mmCIF file of C-alpha atoms in Angstrom:
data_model
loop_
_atom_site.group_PDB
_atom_site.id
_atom_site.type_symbol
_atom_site.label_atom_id
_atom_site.label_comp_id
_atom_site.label_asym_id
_atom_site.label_seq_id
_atom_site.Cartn_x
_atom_site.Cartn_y
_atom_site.Cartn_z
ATOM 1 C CA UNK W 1 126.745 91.870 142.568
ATOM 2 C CA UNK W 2 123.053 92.423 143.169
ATOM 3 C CA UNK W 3 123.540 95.939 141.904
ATOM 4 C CA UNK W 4 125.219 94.593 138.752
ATOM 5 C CA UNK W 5 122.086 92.573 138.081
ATOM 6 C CA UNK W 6 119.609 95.286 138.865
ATOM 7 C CA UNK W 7 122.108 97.578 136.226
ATOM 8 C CA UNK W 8 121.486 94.617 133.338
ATOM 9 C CA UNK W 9 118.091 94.082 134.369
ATOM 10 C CA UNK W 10 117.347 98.046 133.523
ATOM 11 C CA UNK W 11 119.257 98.107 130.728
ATOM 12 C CA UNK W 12 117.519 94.792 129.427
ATOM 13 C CA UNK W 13 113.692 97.031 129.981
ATOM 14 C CA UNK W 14 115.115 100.102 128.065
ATOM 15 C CA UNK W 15 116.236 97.887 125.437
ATOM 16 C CA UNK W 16 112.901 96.068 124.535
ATOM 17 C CA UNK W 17 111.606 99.887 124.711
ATOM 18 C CA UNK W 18 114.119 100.573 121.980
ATOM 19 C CA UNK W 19 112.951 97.541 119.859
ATOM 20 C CA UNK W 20 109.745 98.280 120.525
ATOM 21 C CA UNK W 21 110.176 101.161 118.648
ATOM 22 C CA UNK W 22 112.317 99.997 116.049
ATOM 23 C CA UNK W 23 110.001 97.034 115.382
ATOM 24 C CA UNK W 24 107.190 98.956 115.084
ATOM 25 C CA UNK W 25 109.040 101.077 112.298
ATOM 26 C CA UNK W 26 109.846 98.228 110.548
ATOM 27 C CA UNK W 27 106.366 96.223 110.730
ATOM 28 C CA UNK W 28 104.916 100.080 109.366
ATOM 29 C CA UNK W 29 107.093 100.559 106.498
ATOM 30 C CA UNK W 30 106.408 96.610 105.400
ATOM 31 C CA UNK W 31 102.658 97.334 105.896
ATOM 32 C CA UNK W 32 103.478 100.131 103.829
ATOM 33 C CA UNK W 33 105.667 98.543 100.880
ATOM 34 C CA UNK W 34 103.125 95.731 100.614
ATOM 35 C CA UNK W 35 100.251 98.188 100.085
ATOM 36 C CA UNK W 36 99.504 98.291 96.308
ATOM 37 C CA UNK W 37 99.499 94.072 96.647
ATOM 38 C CA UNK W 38 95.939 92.496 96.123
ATOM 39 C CA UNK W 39 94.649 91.334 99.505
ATOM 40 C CA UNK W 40 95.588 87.610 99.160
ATOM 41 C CA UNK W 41 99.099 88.247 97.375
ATOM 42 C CA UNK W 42 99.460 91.394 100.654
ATOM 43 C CA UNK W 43 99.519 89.099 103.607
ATOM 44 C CA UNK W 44 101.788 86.532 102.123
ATOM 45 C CA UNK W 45 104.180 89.352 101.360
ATOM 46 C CA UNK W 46 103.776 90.676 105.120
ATOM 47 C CA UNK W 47 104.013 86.568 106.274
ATOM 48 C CA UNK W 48 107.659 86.752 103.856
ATOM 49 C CA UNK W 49 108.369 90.029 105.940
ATOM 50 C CA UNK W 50 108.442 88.825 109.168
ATOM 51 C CA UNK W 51 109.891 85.692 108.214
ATOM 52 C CA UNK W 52 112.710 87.601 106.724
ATOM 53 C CA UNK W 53 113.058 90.336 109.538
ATOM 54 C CA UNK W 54 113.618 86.878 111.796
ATOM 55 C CA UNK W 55 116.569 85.934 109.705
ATOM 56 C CA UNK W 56 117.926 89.221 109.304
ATOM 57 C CA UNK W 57 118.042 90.221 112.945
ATOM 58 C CA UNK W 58 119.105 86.473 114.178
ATOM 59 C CA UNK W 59 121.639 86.492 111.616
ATOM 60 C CA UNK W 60 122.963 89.892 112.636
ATOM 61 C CA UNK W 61 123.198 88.912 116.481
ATOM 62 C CA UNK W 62 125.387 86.399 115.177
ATOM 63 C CA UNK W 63 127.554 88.889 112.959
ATOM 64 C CA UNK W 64 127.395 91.485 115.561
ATOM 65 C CA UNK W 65 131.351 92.287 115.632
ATOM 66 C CA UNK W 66 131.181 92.651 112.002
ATOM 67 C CA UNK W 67 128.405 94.964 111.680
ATOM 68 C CA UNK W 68 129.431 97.018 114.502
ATOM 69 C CA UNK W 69 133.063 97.972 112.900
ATOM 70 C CA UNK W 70 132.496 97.447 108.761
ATOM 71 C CA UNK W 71 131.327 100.724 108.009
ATOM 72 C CA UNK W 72 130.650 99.692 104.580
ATOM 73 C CA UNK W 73 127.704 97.604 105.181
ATOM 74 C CA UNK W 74 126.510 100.860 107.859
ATOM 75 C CA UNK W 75 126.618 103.234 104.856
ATOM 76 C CA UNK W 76 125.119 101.204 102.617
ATOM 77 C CA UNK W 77 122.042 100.857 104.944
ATOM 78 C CA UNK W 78 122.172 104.397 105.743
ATOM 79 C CA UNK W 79 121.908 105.401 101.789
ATOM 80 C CA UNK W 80 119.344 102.860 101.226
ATOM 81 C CA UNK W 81 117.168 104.403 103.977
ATOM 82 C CA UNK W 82 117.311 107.837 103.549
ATOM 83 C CA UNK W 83 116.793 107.180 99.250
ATOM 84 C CA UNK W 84 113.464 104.871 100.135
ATOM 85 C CA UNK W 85 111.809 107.941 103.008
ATOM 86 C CA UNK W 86 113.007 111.300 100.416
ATOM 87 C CA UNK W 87 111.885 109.670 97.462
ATOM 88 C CA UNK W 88 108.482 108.705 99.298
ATOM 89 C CA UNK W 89 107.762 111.884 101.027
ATOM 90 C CA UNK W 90 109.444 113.749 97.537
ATOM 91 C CA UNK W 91 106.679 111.980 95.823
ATOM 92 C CA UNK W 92 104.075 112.479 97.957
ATOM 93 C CA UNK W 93 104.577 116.603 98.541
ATOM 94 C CA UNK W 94 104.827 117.161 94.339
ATOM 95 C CA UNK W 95 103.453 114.042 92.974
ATOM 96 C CA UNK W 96 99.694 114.164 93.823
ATOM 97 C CA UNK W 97 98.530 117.458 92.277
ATOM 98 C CA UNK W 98 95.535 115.855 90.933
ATOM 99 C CA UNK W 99 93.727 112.365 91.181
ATOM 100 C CA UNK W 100 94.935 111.332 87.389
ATOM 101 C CA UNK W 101 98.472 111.232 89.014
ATOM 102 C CA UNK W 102 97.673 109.872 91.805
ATOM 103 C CA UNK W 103 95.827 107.025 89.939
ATOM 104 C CA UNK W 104 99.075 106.488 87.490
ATOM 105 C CA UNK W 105 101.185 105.626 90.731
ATOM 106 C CA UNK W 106 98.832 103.553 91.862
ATOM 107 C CA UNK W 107 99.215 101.661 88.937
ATOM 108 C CA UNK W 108 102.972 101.497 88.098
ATOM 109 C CA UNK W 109 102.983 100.156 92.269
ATOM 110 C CA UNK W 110 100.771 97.025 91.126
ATOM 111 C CA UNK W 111 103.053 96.493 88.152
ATOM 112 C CA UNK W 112 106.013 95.840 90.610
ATOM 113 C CA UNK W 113 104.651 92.868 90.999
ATOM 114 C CA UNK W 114 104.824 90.174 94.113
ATOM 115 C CA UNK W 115 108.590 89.033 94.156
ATOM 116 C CA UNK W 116 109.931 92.734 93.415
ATOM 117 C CA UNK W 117 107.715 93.713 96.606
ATOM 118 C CA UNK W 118 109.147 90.707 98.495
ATOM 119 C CA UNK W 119 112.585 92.210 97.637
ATOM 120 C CA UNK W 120 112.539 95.740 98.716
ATOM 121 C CA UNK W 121 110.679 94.117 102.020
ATOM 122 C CA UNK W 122 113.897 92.124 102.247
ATOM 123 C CA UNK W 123 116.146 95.216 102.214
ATOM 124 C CA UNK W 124 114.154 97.328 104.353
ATOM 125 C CA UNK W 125 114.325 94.127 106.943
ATOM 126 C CA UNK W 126 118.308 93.998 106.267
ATOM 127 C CA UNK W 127 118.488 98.055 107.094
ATOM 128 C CA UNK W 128 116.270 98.023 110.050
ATOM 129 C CA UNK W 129 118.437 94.544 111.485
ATOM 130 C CA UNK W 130 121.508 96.438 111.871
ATOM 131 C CA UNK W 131 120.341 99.714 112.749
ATOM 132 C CA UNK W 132 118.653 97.681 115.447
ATOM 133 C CA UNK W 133 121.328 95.693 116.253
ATOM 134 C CA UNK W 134 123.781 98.483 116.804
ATOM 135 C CA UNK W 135 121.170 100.090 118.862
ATOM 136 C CA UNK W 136 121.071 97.316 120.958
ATOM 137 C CA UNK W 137 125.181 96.632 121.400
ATOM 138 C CA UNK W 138 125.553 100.756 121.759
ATOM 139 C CA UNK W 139 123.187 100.130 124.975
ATOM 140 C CA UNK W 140 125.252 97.204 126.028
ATOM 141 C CA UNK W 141 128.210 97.937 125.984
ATOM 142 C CA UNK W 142 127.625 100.428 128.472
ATOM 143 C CA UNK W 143 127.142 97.782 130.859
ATOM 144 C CA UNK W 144 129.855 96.457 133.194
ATOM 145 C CA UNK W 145 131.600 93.178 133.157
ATOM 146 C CA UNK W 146 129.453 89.884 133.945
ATOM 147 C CA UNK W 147 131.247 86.700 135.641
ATOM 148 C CA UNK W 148 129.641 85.284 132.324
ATOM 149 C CA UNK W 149 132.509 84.745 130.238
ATOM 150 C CA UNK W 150 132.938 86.110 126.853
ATOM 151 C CA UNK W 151 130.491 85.020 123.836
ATOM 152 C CA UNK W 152 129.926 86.102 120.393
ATOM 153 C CA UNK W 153 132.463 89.101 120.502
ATOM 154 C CA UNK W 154 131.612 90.397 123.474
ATOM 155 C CA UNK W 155 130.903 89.938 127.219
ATOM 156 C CA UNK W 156 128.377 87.075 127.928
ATOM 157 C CA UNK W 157 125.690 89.056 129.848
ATOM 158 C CA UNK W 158 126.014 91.934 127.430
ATOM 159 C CA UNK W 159 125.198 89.055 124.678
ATOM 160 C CA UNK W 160 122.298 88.067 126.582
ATOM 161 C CA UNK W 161 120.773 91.598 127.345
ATOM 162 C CA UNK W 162 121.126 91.994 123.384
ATOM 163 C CA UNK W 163 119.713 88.102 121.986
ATOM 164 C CA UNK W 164 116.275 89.062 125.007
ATOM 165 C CA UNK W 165 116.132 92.621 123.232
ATOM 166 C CA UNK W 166 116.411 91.048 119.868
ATOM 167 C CA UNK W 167 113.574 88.444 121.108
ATOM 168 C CA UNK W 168 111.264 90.742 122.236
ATOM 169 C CA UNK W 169 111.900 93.118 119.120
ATOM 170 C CA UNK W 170 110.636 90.356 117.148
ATOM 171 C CA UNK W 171 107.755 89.628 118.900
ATOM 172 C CA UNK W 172 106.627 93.312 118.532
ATOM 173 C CA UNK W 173 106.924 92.900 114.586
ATOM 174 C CA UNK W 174 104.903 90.047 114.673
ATOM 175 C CA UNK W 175 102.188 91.521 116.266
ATOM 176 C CA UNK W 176 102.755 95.066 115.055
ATOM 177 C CA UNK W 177 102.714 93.919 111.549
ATOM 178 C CA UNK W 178 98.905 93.155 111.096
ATOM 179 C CA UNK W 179 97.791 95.959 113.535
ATOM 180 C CA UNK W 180 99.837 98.368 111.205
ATOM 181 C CA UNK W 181 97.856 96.821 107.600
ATOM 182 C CA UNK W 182 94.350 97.784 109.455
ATOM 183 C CA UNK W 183 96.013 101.132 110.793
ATOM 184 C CA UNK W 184 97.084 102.448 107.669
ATOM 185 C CA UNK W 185 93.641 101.817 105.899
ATOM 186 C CA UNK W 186 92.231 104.404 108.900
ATOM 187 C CA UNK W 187 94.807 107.060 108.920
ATOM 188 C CA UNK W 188 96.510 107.293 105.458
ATOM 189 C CA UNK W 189 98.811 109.866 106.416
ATOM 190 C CA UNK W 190 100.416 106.995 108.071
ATOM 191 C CA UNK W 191 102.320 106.234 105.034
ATOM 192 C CA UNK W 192 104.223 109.548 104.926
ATOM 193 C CA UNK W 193 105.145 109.503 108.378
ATOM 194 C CA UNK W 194 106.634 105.732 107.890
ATOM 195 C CA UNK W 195 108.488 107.041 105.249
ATOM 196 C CA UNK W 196 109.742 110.179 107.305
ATOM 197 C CA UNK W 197 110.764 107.670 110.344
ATOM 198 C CA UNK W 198 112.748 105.593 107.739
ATOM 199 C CA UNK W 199 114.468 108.635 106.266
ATOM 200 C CA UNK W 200 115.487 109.492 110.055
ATOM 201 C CA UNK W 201 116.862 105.983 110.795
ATOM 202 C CA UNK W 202 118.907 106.075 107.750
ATOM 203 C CA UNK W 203 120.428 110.032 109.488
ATOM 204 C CA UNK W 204 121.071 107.961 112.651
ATOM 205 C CA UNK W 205 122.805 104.736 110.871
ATOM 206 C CA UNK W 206 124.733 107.698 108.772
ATOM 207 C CA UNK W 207 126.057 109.450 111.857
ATOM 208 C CA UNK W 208 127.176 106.033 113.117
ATOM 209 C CA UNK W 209 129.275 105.403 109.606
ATOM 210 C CA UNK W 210 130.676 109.380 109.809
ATOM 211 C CA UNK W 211 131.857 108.428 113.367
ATOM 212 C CA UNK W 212 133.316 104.903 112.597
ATOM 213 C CA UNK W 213 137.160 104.913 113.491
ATOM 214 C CA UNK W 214 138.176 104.379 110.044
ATOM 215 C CA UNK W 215 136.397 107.838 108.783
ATOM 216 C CA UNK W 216 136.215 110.012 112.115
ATOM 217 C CA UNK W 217 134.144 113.176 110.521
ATOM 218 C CA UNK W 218 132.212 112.625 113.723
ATOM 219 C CA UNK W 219 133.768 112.032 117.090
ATOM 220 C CA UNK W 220 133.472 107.786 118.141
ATOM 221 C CA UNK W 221 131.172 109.140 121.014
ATOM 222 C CA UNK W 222 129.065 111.301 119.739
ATOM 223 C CA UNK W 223 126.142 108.605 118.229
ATOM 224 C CA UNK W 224 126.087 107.243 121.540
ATOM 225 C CA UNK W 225 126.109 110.617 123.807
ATOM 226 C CA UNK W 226 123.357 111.059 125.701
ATOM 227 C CA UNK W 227 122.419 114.991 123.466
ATOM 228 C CA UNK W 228 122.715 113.012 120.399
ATOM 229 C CA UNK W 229 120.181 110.420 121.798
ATOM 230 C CA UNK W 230 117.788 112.733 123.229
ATOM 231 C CA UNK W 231 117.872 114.479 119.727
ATOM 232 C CA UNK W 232 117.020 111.510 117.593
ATOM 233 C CA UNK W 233 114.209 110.008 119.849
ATOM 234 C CA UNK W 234 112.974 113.549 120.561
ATOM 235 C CA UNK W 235 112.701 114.034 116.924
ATOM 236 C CA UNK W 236 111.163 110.100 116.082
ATOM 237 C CA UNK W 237 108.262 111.084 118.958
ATOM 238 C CA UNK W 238 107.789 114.290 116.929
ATOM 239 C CA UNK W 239 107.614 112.975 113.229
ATOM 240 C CA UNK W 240 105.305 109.860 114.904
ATOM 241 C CA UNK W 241 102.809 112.077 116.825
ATOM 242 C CA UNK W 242 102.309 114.570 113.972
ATOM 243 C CA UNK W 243 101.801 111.447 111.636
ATOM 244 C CA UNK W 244 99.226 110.236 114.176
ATOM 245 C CA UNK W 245 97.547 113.521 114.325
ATOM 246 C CA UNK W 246 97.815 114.761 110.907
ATOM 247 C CA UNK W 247 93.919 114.955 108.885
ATOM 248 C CA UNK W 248 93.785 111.446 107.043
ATOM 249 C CA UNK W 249 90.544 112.733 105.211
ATOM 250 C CA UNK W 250 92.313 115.941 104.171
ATOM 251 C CA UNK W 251 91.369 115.396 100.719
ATOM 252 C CA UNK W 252 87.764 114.447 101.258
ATOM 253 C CA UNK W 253 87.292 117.736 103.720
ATOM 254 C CA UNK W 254 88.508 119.997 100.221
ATOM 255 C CA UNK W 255 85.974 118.203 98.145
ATOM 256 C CA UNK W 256 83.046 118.312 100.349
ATOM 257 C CA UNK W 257 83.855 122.164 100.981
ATOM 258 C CA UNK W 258 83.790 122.530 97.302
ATOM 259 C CA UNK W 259 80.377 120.960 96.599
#
């Protein structure tokens, strides 16, 4: 029994790891989305963000059976992910060949307006709720049987590990959220890397769909096998640290050698 315990209780301090690094994905790409907002109008989308990320993510631990086997709702969170990073990182490789352009998508982002902002905040939440539930069930489901009973779908102390996960992962966006605004203002390549990160969720919530019983192009083990994990976080590390580490005053270095 004790072992049991000590088996949930390790699962339960990989899984706010997990979060961690899911919620501070999501509190950089609403930093991110809420840029081009005037200061005031910027925090109350943010406040809206984390509001709706609370929802989301509560809401989904209470949907949890449904999420994990509709692959419907997977794809359509996979297709919305990937089309939000390419088009971002598209846009950002092509669409900046001089400072008129860059100016021009400056302005068409302030035209969105406040509400539109709110809105693609609200899907980005929705995206980032499964792909962190699922996360969060793969991990538990691993674990064995608790004298807990059953709840919500699934074993009771599996429930548990995954509502404390969920807790914690909301915490971290709370907190992560305003650190990320300030961040971004420092290291503007930031913004690319979010973008990247998002695209490679939406890979990770597509290999989940392609291996969901009802399509099996993927085996039903392989998003959960320990390669295929290795892989993605080995590759989310990578795309973070050469965000972190990328020249943010790339620009500024080209003009000042030209002068």
């Amino acid at each position: 029994m004790e072992s049991m315990w000590l088996e949930y209780a390790w699962a339960l301090l990989i899984l706010i790891g997990l979060e961690g690094l899911l919620s501070a994905d999501n509190a950089l790409v609403l930093a991110v989305i809420a840029k081009h907002l005037p200061d005031d109008q910027k925090k109350r989308a943010i406040n809206y963000g984390i509001l709706m990320a609370f929802i989301f993510r509560f809401a989904a631990l209470f949907a949890i059976s449904f999420i994990a086997n509709v692959w419907q709702v997977q794809a359509i969170g996979a297709a919305y992910l990937l089309y939000l990073g390419i088009k971002h990182i598209i846009q950002a490789r092509f669409g900046k060949k001089n400072e008129n352009i860059h100016k021009d998508d400056k302005e068409k982002a302030a035209g969105k307006g406040f509400w539109p902002t709110v809105g693609q905040i609200a899907l980005a939440d929705l995206a980032f709720a499964i792909d962190s539930i699922l996360a969060a069930v793969a991990l538990a489901l691993g674990l064995p049987d608790s004298p807990l009973g059953e709840f919500g779908g699934m074993d009771g102390g599996q429930f548990i590990v995954v509502v404390l996960g969920g807790i914690a992962g909301l915490v971290l966006i709370k907190y992560a959220a305003t650190w990320f605004v300030k961040l971004l203002g420092q290291r503007p390549a930031l913004e690319t890397t979010a973008y990247a990160i998002v695209a490679w969720v939406g890979v990770k919530l597509a290999v989940i769909t392609l291996a969901h019983e009802d399509i099996g192009v993927l085996d039903p083990h392989f998003p959960h096998s320990t390669g295929w994990t290795i892989v993605f976080y080995g590759v989310l590390v990578a795309i973070a640290l050469i965000g972190w580490f990328a020249p943010s005053n790339k620009h500024a270095n080209a003009k000042s050698g030209h002068s």
